mmCIF file of C-alpha atoms in Angstrom:
data_model
loop_
_atom_site.group_PDB
_atom_site.id
_atom_site.type_symbol
_atom_site.label_atom_id
_atom_site.label_comp_id
_atom_site.label_asym_id
_atom_site.label_seq_id
_atom_site.Cartn_x
_atom_site.Cartn_y
_atom_site.Cartn_z
ATOM 1 C CA SER A 1 147.302 116.564 104.220
ATOM 2 C CA ALA A 2 145.026 117.780 106.498
ATOM 3 C CA VAL A 3 140.780 118.295 106.183
ATOM 4 C CA ILE A 4 139.048 121.206 106.745
ATOM 5 C CA SER A 5 135.697 121.448 107.772
ATOM 6 C CA GLN A 6 133.762 124.408 107.141
ATOM 7 C CA LYS A 7 130.342 125.409 107.725
ATOM 8 C CA PRO A 8 127.801 126.463 106.755
ATOM 9 C CA SER A 9 128.378 125.694 103.078
ATOM 10 C CA ARG A 10 126.096 128.327 102.026
ATOM 11 C CA ASP A 11 123.452 130.842 103.523
ATOM 12 C CA ILE A 12 121.433 133.899 102.565
ATOM 13 C CA CYS A 13 121.266 136.762 105.144
ATOM 14 C CA GLN A 14 119.071 139.509 105.720
ATOM 15 C CA ARG A 15 121.607 142.965 105.121
ATOM 16 C CA GLY A 16 122.276 144.259 108.512
ATOM 17 C CA THR A 17 122.767 140.718 110.296
ATOM 18 C CA SER A 18 125.497 138.833 111.325
ATOM 19 C CA LEU A 19 127.203 135.229 110.005
ATOM 20 C CA THR A 20 129.814 133.181 111.630
ATOM 21 C CA ILE A 21 131.730 130.977 109.200
ATOM 22 C CA GLN A 22 133.609 128.275 111.242
ATOM 23 C CA CYS A 23 136.247 126.053 110.140
ATOM 24 C CA GLN A 24 137.913 123.016 111.913
ATOM 25 C CA VAL A 25 140.828 121.096 110.755
ATOM 26 C CA ASP A 26 141.893 117.764 111.638
ATOM 27 C CA SER A 27 145.047 118.618 112.731
ATOM 28 C CA GLN A 28 147.000 121.215 114.938
ATOM 29 C CA VAL A 29 148.774 124.197 112.921
ATOM 30 C CA THR A 30 150.038 127.271 114.130
ATOM 31 C CA MET A 31 148.045 129.587 111.468
ATOM 32 C CA MET A 32 144.712 129.659 109.605
ATOM 33 C CA PHE A 33 144.608 132.303 107.079
ATOM 34 C CA TRP A 34 140.846 133.486 105.724
ATOM 35 C CA TYR A 35 140.083 134.422 102.250
ATOM 36 C CA ARG A 36 136.901 136.130 100.330
ATOM 37 C CA GLN A 37 136.760 135.224 96.626
ATOM 38 C CA GLN A 38 133.594 137.112 94.795
ATOM 39 C CA PRO A 39 132.028 135.355 91.904
ATOM 40 C CA GLY A 40 134.552 134.775 89.000
ATOM 41 C CA GLN A 41 137.625 136.801 91.134
ATOM 42 C CA SER A 42 140.429 135.196 92.121
ATOM 43 C CA LEU A 43 141.083 135.332 95.924
ATOM 44 C CA THR A 44 141.804 138.394 98.099
ATOM 45 C CA LEU A 45 143.539 137.436 101.616
ATOM 46 C CA ILE A 46 140.974 138.857 104.551
ATOM 47 C CA ALA A 47 143.626 137.851 107.745
ATOM 48 C CA THR A 48 145.996 135.541 109.548
ATOM 49 C CA ALA A 49 144.432 134.253 112.410
ATOM 50 C CA ASN A 50 147.031 132.997 114.810
ATOM 51 C CA GLN A 51 146.142 130.991 118.350
ATOM 52 C CA GLY A 52 146.788 133.006 121.305
ATOM 53 C CA SER A 53 147.141 136.689 119.715
ATOM 54 C CA GLU A 54 145.218 138.961 117.527
ATOM 55 C CA ALA A 55 143.891 138.553 114.203
ATOM 56 C CA THR A 56 146.082 140.257 111.823
ATOM 57 C CA TYR A 57 144.268 142.178 108.764
ATOM 58 C CA GLU A 58 145.088 142.999 105.437
ATOM 59 C CA SER A 59 144.452 146.548 104.277
ATOM 60 C CA GLY A 60 140.752 147.166 103.781
ATOM 61 C CA PHE A 61 139.546 144.905 105.855
ATOM 62 C CA VAL A 62 139.237 145.479 109.792
ATOM 63 C CA ILE A 63 138.253 143.679 112.775
ATOM 64 C CA ASP A 64 134.903 145.329 113.540
ATOM 65 C CA LYS A 65 133.496 143.969 109.961
ATOM 66 C CA PHE A 66 135.704 140.855 110.004
ATOM 67 C CA PRO A 67 135.842 139.405 113.265
ATOM 68 C CA ILE A 68 138.040 136.559 113.745
ATOM 69 C CA SER A 69 138.517 133.868 117.104
ATOM 70 C CA ARG A 70 141.261 131.042 117.174
ATOM 71 C CA PRO A 71 140.541 129.424 120.330
ATOM 72 C CA ASN A 72 143.032 126.815 119.766
ATOM 73 C CA LEU A 73 145.052 125.021 117.174
ATOM 74 C CA THR A 74 142.276 123.192 115.211
ATOM 75 C CA PHE A 75 139.221 125.323 114.880
ATOM 76 C CA SER A 76 138.795 129.163 113.762
ATOM 77 C CA THR A 77 135.821 131.345 113.207
ATOM 78 C CA LEU A 78 135.542 134.247 110.900
ATOM 79 C CA THR A 79 131.863 136.820 111.422
ATOM 80 C CA VAL A 80 130.841 138.938 109.067
ATOM 81 C CA SER A 81 128.830 141.345 110.532
ATOM 82 C CA ASN A 82 126.465 144.128 109.923
ATOM 83 C CA MET A 83 126.418 142.747 106.580
ATOM 84 C CA SER A 84 125.667 144.170 103.107
ATOM 85 C CA PRO A 85 124.869 143.184 99.431
ATOM 86 C CA GLU A 86 128.133 144.173 99.057
ATOM 87 C CA ASP A 87 129.414 141.533 100.966
ATOM 88 C CA SER A 88 127.669 138.623 98.691
ATOM 89 C CA SER A 89 130.722 136.532 98.306
ATOM 90 C CA ILE A 90 132.681 132.845 98.886
ATOM 91 C CA TYR A 91 134.698 132.967 102.524
ATOM 92 C CA LEU A 92 137.242 130.425 102.467
ATOM 93 C CA CYS A 93 139.782 129.254 104.710
ATOM 94 C CA SER A 94 143.263 127.712 104.514
ATOM 95 C CA VAL A 95 146.087 125.647 106.412
ATOM 96 C CA GLU A 96 149.500 125.357 105.300
ATOM 97 C CA VAL A 97 150.139 121.886 105.005
ATOM 98 C CA THR A 98 153.766 120.783 106.264
ATOM 99 C CA GLY A 99 155.992 117.737 107.059
ATOM 100 C CA SER A 100 158.058 115.879 105.143
ATOM 101 C CA GLY A 101 156.351 116.412 101.768
ATOM 102 C CA ASN A 102 155.261 119.829 99.586
ATOM 103 C CA TYR A 103 151.553 119.859 100.060
ATOM 104 C CA GLY A 104 150.795 123.873 99.625
ATOM 105 C CA TYR A 105 148.013 124.955 101.111
ATOM 106 C CA THR A 106 144.442 123.433 102.212
ATOM 107 C CA PHE A 107 141.432 124.787 101.394
ATOM 108 C CA GLY A 108 137.874 124.601 102.654
ATOM 109 C CA SER A 109 135.073 123.911 101.077
ATOM 110 C CA GLY A 110 134.235 127.453 101.208
ATOM 111 C CA THR A 111 130.620 129.218 102.549
ATOM 112 C CA ARG A 112 128.406 131.019 99.392
ATOM 113 C CA LEU A 113 127.624 134.113 101.416
ATOM 114 C CA THR A 114 123.959 135.597 99.737
ATOM 115 C CA VAL A 115 122.848 138.794 101.379
ATOM 116 C CA VAL A 116 119.643 140.212 100.598
ATOM 117 C CA GLY B 1 152.214 146.423 97.960
ATOM 118 C CA GLN B 2 153.263 143.095 96.891
ATOM 119 C CA GLN B 3 151.525 142.145 92.857
ATOM 120 C CA VAL B 4 150.855 139.099 91.854
ATOM 121 C CA MET B 5 149.726 139.112 87.711
ATOM 122 C CA GLN B 6 148.402 136.438 85.713
ATOM 123 C CA ILE B 7 147.498 136.167 82.125
ATOM 124 C CA PRO B 8 145.567 135.225 79.646
ATOM 125 C CA GLN B 9 142.139 135.885 81.860
ATOM 126 C CA TYR B 10 140.279 133.455 79.676
ATOM 127 C CA GLN B 11 141.708 130.992 77.303
ATOM 128 C CA HIS B 12 139.218 128.353 75.033
ATOM 129 C CA VAL B 13 141.167 125.556 73.188
ATOM 130 C CA GLN B 14 140.073 122.533 71.440
ATOM 131 C CA GLU B 15 140.958 119.231 73.066
ATOM 132 C CA GLY B 16 144.339 117.934 72.227
ATOM 133 C CA GLU B 17 145.683 121.374 72.055
ATOM 134 C CA ASP B 18 148.146 123.173 74.234
ATOM 135 C CA PHE B 19 147.411 125.971 76.514
ATOM 136 C CA THR B 20 149.941 128.270 79.201
ATOM 137 C CA THR B 21 149.280 130.719 81.742
ATOM 138 C CA TYR B 22 151.793 132.845 83.009
ATOM 139 C CA CYS B 23 152.346 134.681 86.542
ATOM 140 C CA ASN B 24 154.520 137.898 86.952
ATOM 141 C CA SER B 25 155.178 138.984 90.344
ATOM 142 C CA SER B 26 155.574 142.726 90.997
ATOM 143 C CA THR B 27 158.478 141.283 94.009
ATOM 144 C CA THR B 28 161.095 138.588 94.118
ATOM 145 C CA LEU B 29 159.024 135.372 95.738
ATOM 146 C CA SER B 30 160.518 132.902 98.189
ATOM 147 C CA ASN B 31 158.351 130.669 96.097
ATOM 148 C CA ILE B 32 155.054 130.237 93.885
ATOM 149 C CA GLN B 33 152.060 127.803 94.339
ATOM 150 C CA TRP B 34 149.944 126.497 91.567
ATOM 151 C CA TYR B 35 146.102 125.363 92.051
ATOM 152 C CA LYS B 36 143.658 124.367 90.215
ATOM 153 C CA GLN B 37 139.950 125.598 90.633
ATOM 154 C CA ARG B 38 137.345 123.386 89.478
ATOM 155 C CA PRO B 39 133.718 125.139 88.536
ATOM 156 C CA GLY B 40 131.971 125.475 91.730
ATOM 157 C CA GLY B 41 135.199 124.272 94.300
ATOM 158 C CA HIS B 42 137.341 125.245 95.949
ATOM 159 C CA PRO B 43 141.543 126.060 95.059
ATOM 160 C CA VAL B 44 143.316 122.634 94.911
ATOM 161 C CA PHE B 45 147.337 122.509 95.361
ATOM 162 C CA LEU B 46 148.926 121.373 92.163
ATOM 163 C CA ILE B 47 152.793 122.290 92.895
ATOM 164 C CA GLN B 48 154.946 124.125 94.528
ATOM 165 C CA LEU B 49 158.315 126.154 92.951
ATOM 166 C CA VAL B 50 160.966 126.708 94.940
ATOM 167 C CA LYS B 51 164.615 127.418 93.246
ATOM 168 C CA SER B 52 165.738 129.810 90.871
ATOM 169 C CA GLY B 53 164.751 128.508 87.129
ATOM 170 C CA GLU B 54 162.776 125.201 88.713
ATOM 171 C CA VAL B 55 161.138 123.216 86.323
ATOM 172 C CA LYS B 56 159.014 119.973 87.487
ATOM 173 C CA LYS B 57 156.300 118.065 85.323
ATOM 174 C CA GLN B 58 153.274 116.441 86.506
ATOM 175 C CA LYS B 59 152.080 114.064 83.529
ATOM 176 C CA ARG B 60 150.855 116.753 80.977
ATOM 177 C CA LEU B 61 151.375 119.502 82.781
ATOM 178 C CA THR B 62 154.615 121.799 83.305
ATOM 179 C CA PHE B 63 155.476 123.879 85.981
ATOM 180 C CA GLN B 64 158.309 126.987 85.358
ATOM 181 C CA PHE B 65 159.941 129.098 88.234
ATOM 182 C CA GLY B 66 161.884 132.412 86.584
ATOM 183 C CA GLU B 67 165.511 132.794 87.110
ATOM 184 C CA ALA B 68 164.827 135.940 88.938
ATOM 185 C CA LYS B 69 162.184 134.320 91.046
ATOM 186 C CA LYS B 70 159.273 136.719 89.789
ATOM 187 C CA ASN B 71 157.788 134.970 87.325
ATOM 188 C CA SER B 72 156.513 131.295 86.580
ATOM 189 C CA SER B 73 154.358 129.798 83.957
ATOM 190 C CA LEU B 74 151.678 126.593 84.002
ATOM 191 C CA HIS B 75 152.382 124.172 80.448
ATOM 192 C CA ILE B 76 149.426 121.565 80.028
ATOM 193 C CA THR B 77 150.489 119.560 76.636
ATOM 194 C CA ALA B 78 147.192 118.031 74.672
ATOM 195 C CA THR B 79 143.881 119.460 77.186
ATOM 196 C CA GLN B 80 141.517 117.126 77.767
ATOM 197 C CA THR B 81 137.792 118.428 79.097
ATOM 198 C CA THR B 82 139.038 116.778 82.464
ATOM 199 C CA ASP B 83 141.589 119.746 82.209
ATOM 200 C CA VAL B 84 138.945 122.752 82.400
ATOM 201 C CA GLY B 85 139.268 125.196 85.847
ATOM 202 C CA THR B 86 140.724 128.089 86.869
ATOM 203 C CA TYR B 87 144.270 127.920 87.272
ATOM 204 C CA PHE B 88 145.711 130.231 89.836
ATOM 205 C CA CYS B 89 149.413 131.194 90.995
ATOM 206 C CA ALA B 90 150.104 132.179 94.189
ATOM 207 C CA GLY B 91 153.529 133.889 95.142
ATOM 208 C CA GLY B 92 154.576 133.025 98.518
ATOM 209 C CA GLY B 93 156.991 134.845 100.907
ATOM 210 C CA ASP B 94 158.619 134.893 104.603
ATOM 211 C CA THR B 95 154.833 135.575 106.184
ATOM 212 C CA GLY B 96 153.105 132.652 105.050
ATOM 213 C CA LYS B 97 150.754 134.494 103.175
ATOM 214 C CA LEU B 98 149.727 133.872 99.698
ATOM 215 C CA ILE B 99 148.861 136.482 97.242
ATOM 216 C CA PHE B 100 147.402 134.681 93.855
ATOM 217 C CA GLY B 101 146.908 135.859 90.857
ATOM 218 C CA GLN B 102 143.964 136.944 88.883
ATOM 219 C CA GLY B 103 143.357 133.182 87.382
ATOM 220 C CA THR B 104 143.302 131.864 83.853
ATOM 221 C CA THR B 105 139.484 129.757 83.307
ATOM 222 C CA LEU B 106 140.086 127.032 80.502
ATOM 223 C CA GLN B 107 137.721 125.845 78.643
ATOM 224 C CA VAL B 108 138.224 122.766 76.624
ATOM 225 C CA LYS B 109 135.904 121.803 73.777
ATOM 226 C CA PRO B 110 135.792 118.111 73.355
#
C-alpha cells in the first residue's frame, strides 16, 4: 500500500493568514483527494487533484479559498487562504491504492489546524 | 447529491458484547468501503465490498453489502477494548470519489 507523508501535522494560525499543507506519496498516483474533518465529525471531500489539470472542487468549496497544486504524480498541496476560526479543522489528503489487491484509500496523518 | 447515512452515532458496549453499525446510501453504489479511525488518528482502510449481497469476514468483524447495493453493515462479535474508535462507511462511485457516512463511535467498557 502507499505511504503518505503529510505536513505540517498541526499549526496554530492567525486569522487572515494562509497555510499550505503538503502531501508526498511514495508512489505515482493519478488522483489525490483532499478532505476536511471537523472535530467529532465525518470527512467531507474538498476537491480532487489531478496532475496536469485544475482540481475539481465539491459543492461549497472554491478555488480562491482552497487553491490546490499538483505538480507531479507524487505530490500535492492544499492552501487554506484568508483563514477564519471556522476553518479550524483537520485536513487530510488521500490516494486510492490500486494493484492486484484491494487496499482501498490511504490517508495522510492529517493536519490539525487551529485559527485564532 | 449522493448521501450516505450511518447509524448509530455512538455505541457504548461492555467488553464481550456484540456491536453493529448500519450504513444506507440514497443511491446505488459501485462499492462500499469501511474505515476505522482511532482517537487522534486518521482513517485506516478495513475492507471493500463490491458485489450485491456480498459478505466478508475479518476475524471478529463481519461486513455485508445489501442486495440492492444501497446498504451495508459491520458487525463485531465479542468486542474488545482494542475495537474502540470510530467506524466509517464510505460509498464509492465510478468517479473514484468516496462519500463518507457520519461514522459510529464505539466505546468499550472493560
